[in-house]
Amino acid sequence: MRLFFKDKKSEEDLIAEKRAELMAELKAARDDIDALYANLSYVVEPDMIDCCIYELNALQLRYKILLNQMKDEEAKACMSIKNGEEIADI
C-alpha cells in the first residue's frame, strides 16, 4: 500500500520554490542597484561618493552571486529532466 503525505514536496516543487526565491532576491538586488545609482547622482561630498561606490560594488557582487546561483539551479533542473528521460527510455 502506498501512502501519500500532503506535506511532502516533490523535487519539482522544491526547484520551483528555490527558483522563485532566487528571482525575488535578484529583483530586490536589481532594485537596490537602481536606487543607489539614483542616489549617486545627487551626492556631492567626496566621502559619500566613495561610500556609494563601495556599496555599489557590494550590490553588484551580490547580484552576480545570485545570478550564478540561478544558473546553477537551472542547470540542475535540466540535468534532472535529462536523467529522468534517460531512465524512462530504458
Coordinates of C-alpha atoms in Angstrom, one line a residue:
M1 CA 0.0 0.0 0.0
R2 CA 1.3 3.4 -1.0
L3 CA 0.7 6.4 1.3
F4 CA 0.9 10.0 0.1
F5 CA 1.6 12.8 2.5
K6 CA 0.5 16.3 1.6
D7 CA 3.3 18.0 3.4
K8 CA 5.9 16.1 1.4
K9 CA 7.0 18.2 -1.6
S10 CA 8.3 16.8 -4.8
E11 CA 11.6 17.7 -6.2
E12 CA 10.0 19.8 -8.9
D13 CA 8.1 21.8 -6.3
L14 CA 11.4 22.4 -4.4
I15 CA 13.2 23.5 -7.5
A16 CA 10.3 25.9 -8.4
E17 CA 10.3 27.4 -4.9
K18 CA 14.1 27.8 -5.0
R19 CA 13.8 29.5 -8.4
A20 CA 11.1 31.8 -7.2
E21 CA 13.1 32.8 -4.1
L22 CA 16.2 33.5 -6.2
M23 CA 14.1 35.5 -8.7
A24 CA 12.8 37.6 -5.8
E25 CA 16.3 38.2 -4.4
L26 CA 17.6 39.1 -7.9
K27 CA 14.8 41.6 -8.4
A28 CA 15.4 43.1 -4.9
A29 CA 19.2 43.4 -5.6
R30 CA 18.4 45.0 -9.0
D31 CA 16.1 47.5 -7.4
D32 CA 18.8 48.3 -4.8
I33 CA 21.3 48.9 -7.5
D34 CA 18.9 51.2 -9.4
A35 CA 18.1 53.1 -6.2
L36 CA 21.8 53.5 -5.5
Y37 CA 22.5 54.8 -9.0
A38 CA 19.7 57.4 -8.5
N39 CA 21.2 58.5 -5.1
L40 CA 24.7 58.6 -6.5
S41 CA 23.7 61.3 -9.0
Y42 CA 22.7 63.6 -6.1
V43 CA 25.8 63.0 -3.8
V44 CA 28.4 65.8 -3.9
E45 CA 30.7 65.1 -0.9
P46 CA 33.8 63.0 -1.8
D47 CA 33.4 60.7 1.2
M48 CA 29.7 60.0 0.4
I49 CA 30.7 59.3 -3.2
D50 CA 33.2 56.8 -2.0
C51 CA 30.6 55.2 0.2
C52 CA 28.2 54.9 -2.6
I53 CA 30.8 53.4 -4.9
Y54 CA 31.7 50.7 -2.2
E55 CA 28.0 50.0 -1.7
L56 CA 27.5 49.7 -5.4
N57 CA 30.4 47.3 -5.8
A58 CA 29.0 45.1 -3.0
L59 CA 25.5 45.1 -4.5
Q60 CA 26.9 44.2 -8.0
L61 CA 28.8 41.4 -6.4
R62 CA 25.7 40.2 -4.6
Y63 CA 23.7 40.3 -7.9
K64 CA 26.4 38.3 -9.7
I65 CA 26.4 35.7 -6.9
L66 CA 22.6 35.4 -7.1
L67 CA 22.8 35.2 -10.9
N68 CA 25.3 32.3 -10.7
Q69 CA 23.1 30.5 -8.2
M70 CA 20.2 30.9 -10.6
K71 CA 22.2 29.5 -13.4
D72 CA 23.3 26.5 -11.2
E73 CA 19.7 25.8 -10.3
E74 CA 18.6 25.9 -14.0
A75 CA 21.4 23.5 -14.8
K76 CA 20.4 21.1 -12.1
A77 CA 16.8 21.3 -13.3
C78 CA 17.9 20.5 -16.8
M79 CA 20.1 17.6 -15.7
S80 CA 17.3 16.1 -13.6
I81 CA 14.9 16.3 -16.6
K82 CA 17.6 14.8 -18.8
N83 CA 18.3 12.0 -16.3
G84 CA 14.6 11.3 -16.0
E85 CA 14.2 11.0 -19.7
E86 CA 17.1 8.6 -19.9
I87 CA 15.6 6.4 -17.2
A88 CA 12.2 6.4 -19.0
D89 CA 13.8 5.4 -22.3
I90 CA 15.4 2.2 -20.8

